[in-house]
Structure formats: structure tokens, C-alpha cells
Amino acid sequence: MFKSEEIAPGVRLHFLPTDKYKTVTYRVYVQTALGQAPAFTALLPMVLSRGSSRFPTMQAIAVQLAELYGARFGCDVAKIGERHCMDFYFEMVSPAYVRDGSELLYQGMATLLDLLLNPRKGANGFCSEYVEQEKANLENRIKGLIDDKRSYAQQRFLENMFQGEPFATYKYGTSDEVKTATPESLWQHYEAVIAQSPIDVFIVGEVDSAAIATSWERAIAEVRNGYSGLPPVHMQISQKEVRQVRETGDLQQGILFMGYRTPVTYSSADYHKLLVYTGVLGGFPHSKLFTNVRERASLAYYVWSRVDATKGFLVINAGINPEDYDEAVQIITEQVDELNRGAVTSLELEKTKRGLVSAFLTMQDNAMAVVDRGMMELVNETERDIPETLDGIEAITIEDLVEQGAALKLDTIYFLEGQPIT
Amino acid sequence: MGLVETTNELEVTENELLKEKLFYQRLPAGLDVYVMPKQDYLEQYAIFATRYGSIDTTFLLPGQGKAMSTPAGVAHFLEHKLFEKPEGSIFETFAALGASVNAYTSYALTSFLFSTTDNFQECLETLIELVQKPYFSEASVAKEQGIIAQEITMYEDDPDYQVFSNLMQALYHSNSVRNKIAGTIESVGQITPEILYQCHSTFYHPQNMVLFVTGDIQPQRVMEITHRRLAQASHKAQGVVRRVYPHEPQTVRQGQVEIEMGVARPICYIGFKDAELKTGDELMRQQLVASLTLQMLFGKTAGLYNRLYESGLIDDSFGAYYSAEETFAHSVLGGATHNPLKLREAIAAGLREARENGITEEEFDRQKRKSIGSFLYAFNSLEFIAGNFISAHLRGSSLFSYLDILQRLGPSDVERCLQEQFSEAQMAVSIIWPRA
């Protein structure tokens, strides 16, 4: 579990001291409200990683990172429930493995702070070439979503299921919004989020936490001003009829998404019911979907179900031959109905619990996964330690699954299929 | 490489830089078994691999004079089919043990693995059974043909996969690296239970395989469990399987290959065929030298990369890597671009300039330092360690030699690579254009 301390209003450091890994990992999350200037939030990390005051070019940054034994710096944006987060990642070799390790570690942290808090400036806000180039890159990324058919279908599915809600927002925003960004307006956005948004810094590895806290406190004090909280995370909109959407694209395989709403989220007492339910349905190769859609009917190579525990929905995804659409939807619906009726063997339930427990414990070996979970818990304002999680999974009965099934409501069936090429 | 000692017949190698120990034993059945303990990890991870991949389509059985040819995609099909046993899918057995099991097929090898936090012994026994006890029927082969057809169709819609696959077709005349690992819907349709049994008995003999285990586990225990299981099957010693690879000219087959797909922007991959083939430690060395050269030419510290990025010709989808086995070797670089032909010209010009200017010692040292760090990072992941260990081993080298080989490289190695590879005569370009 992380040891947390608040170093300024809304700015928290979360330490996980361990010598298990050969590296020290930093993750910095800056939260914004999802749907408010999404393209600006997406553009910011891209511009920040072009240059800072000490490392003014991408090449200067790359040289510095290489000198630090190939330290890794990366950034992206992520949707966590109704939050749109900038996610900065920095990893470098642990002091125990190289000469002058502690000094390097300090330099690494200083590099990260410079990249985040001292961006290279232009005459008016950010350096204008960087903003123009990264606007073009971001627009290309948005238009290029279509290149990855599964991601494209997933985004179209989300836009349909969450129509009218912030959650329909694509994490990179729209081309039209990107076009409106100027070095000045982007700078204003930067100053506002750095001064006022919640900032969470996760540090995993063997470090001097007191020294790190002092450095961050000093650096962050200069940019912080008027912290304001964000609106509450949860929002449920119930829809009366099942929405069925079929779209065509330039592809051969058909991609099916089925979305179910649930009132249960990570913060609910019933969370583990939803988790185990999803596992029995389609979380594993022994699950109902894999054994029936793939192994029995031979309709798909991949078919699974997964839960978004922050937003509160369950999604099923399969790649199928478009001619098999009706059969696939029918088999999937039958499997959901069976599960909802409690047609689950104790062996199925047991296998799913073992699988979930093992996956959860394995995750503890991966620093990035541990941080992902830590951040998810923060956004959901709910903490569960390892024994609590394991007990929560073990306690689930078939009756619990039936109860969870009754709370699920099919919302949207989305299908992307190819147009016959003539 | 540190000290070598022997305890209970296990050979131990200690790597001081990595702070890791490796235990080794060759079992009577002919299988090489390695264990790298990771005491503070909750996960236990095992990988059981054979030197049999998609490129091994023609071979001579031990003691026979006539070569056998098999349809493209058999190695991958066999990997899928081994999961099915008379009593049901082996996925179920692992699930009951709380473990997850997986497998993958590459050009040169097929690997089966599990990850668990409990029931290690049963998991290892099941893994050995999974690999060593084949069961193929007409009905199950027919069923798998449907599933694999969907897998192949999924790749058909993946532009990155298509641009790469077309590049292999352009670089090579007859090498089986031209074939997709899964084969085609047609070639997979020709597979029968007999072919599968034949390939299994040829390539899944313990002598042709390696087992690697890592996690909080006693090496001696791994050896005992494995030995007991293999002894039950009483394998007879097998002669050497001779693999027949088609003759491959040094030249590239086609300078440029282009197709259209439903993409927003063109994708352009540029390949350089390396006609010099190596084995064992020399292969690892060649790989390291070429990777360092590519990092210096096309990595983010390189002037060329930054110029291309700033001119908008490339974005962060651009990458470069080197890939080599005993039968093929090539560099691949590229990504999305608005102007593939201009990118091709800019890369060719950049390479000419780099050849004239040569490399600096400072930049060489920096990249070497970066490579050392990257290797250390990778040792956080049991999956990385296991996957890379077995592939180095089956090529006749060792992942534990990596840092030693890297340390011994000098700027002149990279300079030679720069001068000798990357000539325009050895270059092929694969382009995907947005559909008109």
C-alpha cells in the first residue's frame, strides 16, 4: 500500500518503498473534469515533452535520458471514469545497480520536474513551433483512430452508449477543437491545471522519501494557486430501450461490442460481485463466452467481457464473420441469461475465483499495474488492501452472481462490419 | 559472467551486475532446464519451448533421406491444437489450478507458458503434459480451422501487420519468413491430424526443447518434478532433425511494394536485408551491434530523427529495429507519414550523410549506457526474462551473456555496421496508401 502525504492543497505524493524492482518509477497524474477542453488536455503533455527550459529540444531531452542509463519518459492521457487525466511516466535504473546511483536518481527527478514545471516558452505562451507541430500530430492521431479497427469500433461503441455524457468523449478530443489551440490559449490551460487541479505523484522503488518530498514541495509551491476540487465522479443515466447500432467500414472482420449498465462501481460494497460475474461470463479461457462462442461454435478467435469499475459498465467484445452476427449475439445473450439464472457450476465459480486471485497477486509484481490500481482507488475514494480484496473475491456465491445479473441492463449493441467491395 | 559452481548436480551461474543466479541441469531425457529464482515475486512463471517455428516447413526426419514439406501455418496450428485433450481443453485444468496459460508461435520457435501464484507443481506437470501429449482428431482440426480463419482475418484488417508482411515479401525471394506465421486460410485448410502428429513427433522431442522457470521457487524441485514427468514418457534418443531452407539470393526481391487499405494516412516501412547470417553468440553480437547502430541513426538522440520529426515527415509512431535468426536478418524502420516517397528519400539521404560523417565515440558511449539501463529495466518482468531467455538459448546463446557481449563492443563495430549495411541495393519499401 502507498504511503501518502499532501505537500500542497490537492497535491499528493504516494510512496511505495521496495527493492523488488531494478528501477525507480514515477507516475504523475494531473486530473481534469472529463469533457472540458479534452483536446487541450491531450495536447499539453505532447507539447511539454518537446522541450523545457533546461532541455529545450526533444534531442536535448533524449540525450539527457540516455545519460541517465536510458531513463524512460513518456506521457499520455487517460479517461478514468469522469476524469480526464494527464499521465506522465518516468522510470530509471535503481541506485543499487549503477555507480553514482543516488546522484543519478536525484538528477532524474530534477529532469522530470523541469519537464513538467518549466516548459520552454515562446513570445506568447508556449513555443509556437512546438504547438503547431504537436497540433498536427494530435490531429493525425485523431484521424488515425480508423487505422486500428478495434479501437475505432470501441470508441464508436462508447460514443453511442454514452451519448450526451462526458464519457462519450474521445480521450484525444476532436480535430475541430485541436485547431482552436494557440500557444497562448494552451498556456492558459496549462497554468490553470497546474495551479488548480488535483496532482498525484506515485513513486515506486528504493528512494529517500523525505528528500523527494522536500524537492517536490519547493517546486510545486511556485506553480500552485487556488486549488479547486473537481465535480463528483459518478453519473448514471438510465436508458429505456436497447440501442442497436450497425455501421460499416473498410474492414473484413466484423467487430461486436455489447454494453451493459450497472449501478455497481469500485466504491460499492457489491464490487466483488460484479468482478466475479464478469470473470465467469468472459474473463478467462474457461469462461462461458470463450467456451461457447469460440470453442463450441467456432465463431470467433477472441471474445471476452470486462468491467469498467469506475464508470460502472460491463462490455463484451468479439471479432466475428459478419454473416455470423445473429448467431453470435444469440449465443452471447443465452450465456448472459444462463448466468443470470444461476446456471453456474461450483467449478466454474471456483476457477474464476482462482483466476482473479492469481491475476490480482501477479499484478503486485508490476510497478505500473500497482500504480494504475492506486490511481483507480484514489478516483473512487475507496481503498482495499490485499487481504480485503482476496476475501471479497472468495466470499462470492452463485446467489451473488444472480443478484448482480438482475442489476445489469443491456444498453447498447454496436457492430462494425465491412462493406462488400465491388 | 561470474562464478560457476555445482550444487546437487545443478550448475549455478551468478551475474553480479544483474544480482541474479541461474541454475541449470540437463535431464536424462535430453531436456535443458533452467531456473532463475526471484524470491520477492508472487508470480511463478514457466516457459517450455521448442525450436520449431513458422519457417520450419521443410525438413528431413532423423534417419530418412526424403524431405517432408508441410503447408504454411502448421507450427501455429499445432500450438493451438495441443491445448485440446481427449478429456477437454487444458485451459480448464490450468483454470482449476488458478493459473493462466498461453502460447505463441514465432518464425523460429513455439513457446508454451503459464503464470501462477499457487499450485506450482501441478501447473508444471500440466504444462509438460500439454506439450508432450498430443491429441488430434478430424473434428477438432476442422473446428480449429474456423477459429484460425478468424485470427487470420483479424490480422488482414491490421495495417501495421500488412505493411510489415508485405515488406518481408519484398525483401525475400524464397525464404519462408515471407509466409505469415499463421499461414493463409487456404494453407490452414490443408492441415490434417496426420501432419500434426508427424510434426509433433519431429519437433517436440525433449532434445529439441528448453524449459525455463522463474519466480520464488526451489531449482532442485523444478528438476525433480520435470524429470519424473518426462521419465514416464520414456523418450528414445532422437537423431538430429535436418531443416531444409530454400536458397535465398542476397539481393532484395522487389524494391517497392504498395497496397491500399482503409487508413487515414499512408504507412511506410523501409527494410534493409542483411545477407550476413550468424549463429550463437555471434548472432547475439550482430543483433546488439545493429540495434546500437539503428538507435544512433534513427533514435530520438539522432539529428536525423529530430529533423524528420520537426519537418512533420514522421511522428512518434516511427520506430526502427533489427531482427535476426539463423536463416534471415533485416532492419525495419518506419511508421505513419503523409509522404512515404519523401520519407524514403530523406532516409536514404540521411544514411549517405551518416556514412560520410561516421559516428562519434561520445554518442556510442551514450547509447551503450542506454542499452545497459534498458536491459536492467527489462529484468523487472518475468515474462521478458523468460521469453528472451528461451529464444537466446534456442539460438545457441545465453541471455546472461548479453551484458558481456555489449560491454565488449566498440565504436568501430557500429561504424562497420553503418558502412556495410543499409545500402540502397539492400533496401525495400512497403507502403500502405489510404484507399482512393
GROMACS .gro file of C-alpha atoms in nm, chain A residues 1-4 14-17 266 360 364 370 373-374 377 382-389:
model
   23
    1MET     CA    1   0.000   0.000   0.000
    2PHE     CA    2   0.113   0.353  -0.071
    3LYS     CA    3   0.220   0.590   0.199
    4SER     CA    4   0.061   0.921   0.105
   14HIS     CA    5   0.232   0.839  -0.278
   15PHE     CA    6   0.535   0.630  -0.189
   16LEU     CA    7   0.577   0.257  -0.225
   17PRO     CA    8   0.924   0.177  -0.089
  266TYR     CA    9  -1.539   0.010  -0.733
  360PHE     CA   10  -0.452  -0.976  -0.864
  364GLN     CA   11   0.168  -0.681  -0.736
  370VAL     CA   12   0.029  -0.126  -0.887
  373ARG     CA   13  -0.467   0.044  -0.928
  374GLY     CA   14  -0.359   0.308  -0.676
  377GLU     CA   15  -0.864   0.373  -0.589
  382THR     CA   16  -1.201   0.367  -0.186
  383GLU     CA   17  -0.908   0.168  -0.053
  384ARG     CA   18  -0.895  -0.208  -0.025
  385ASP     CA   19  -0.580  -0.385   0.084
  386ILE     CA   20  -0.470  -0.725  -0.042
  387PRO     CA   21  -0.647  -0.942   0.222
  388GLU     CA   22  -0.967  -0.741   0.183
  389THR     CA   23  -0.963  -0.795  -0.191
   0.00000   0.00000   0.00000
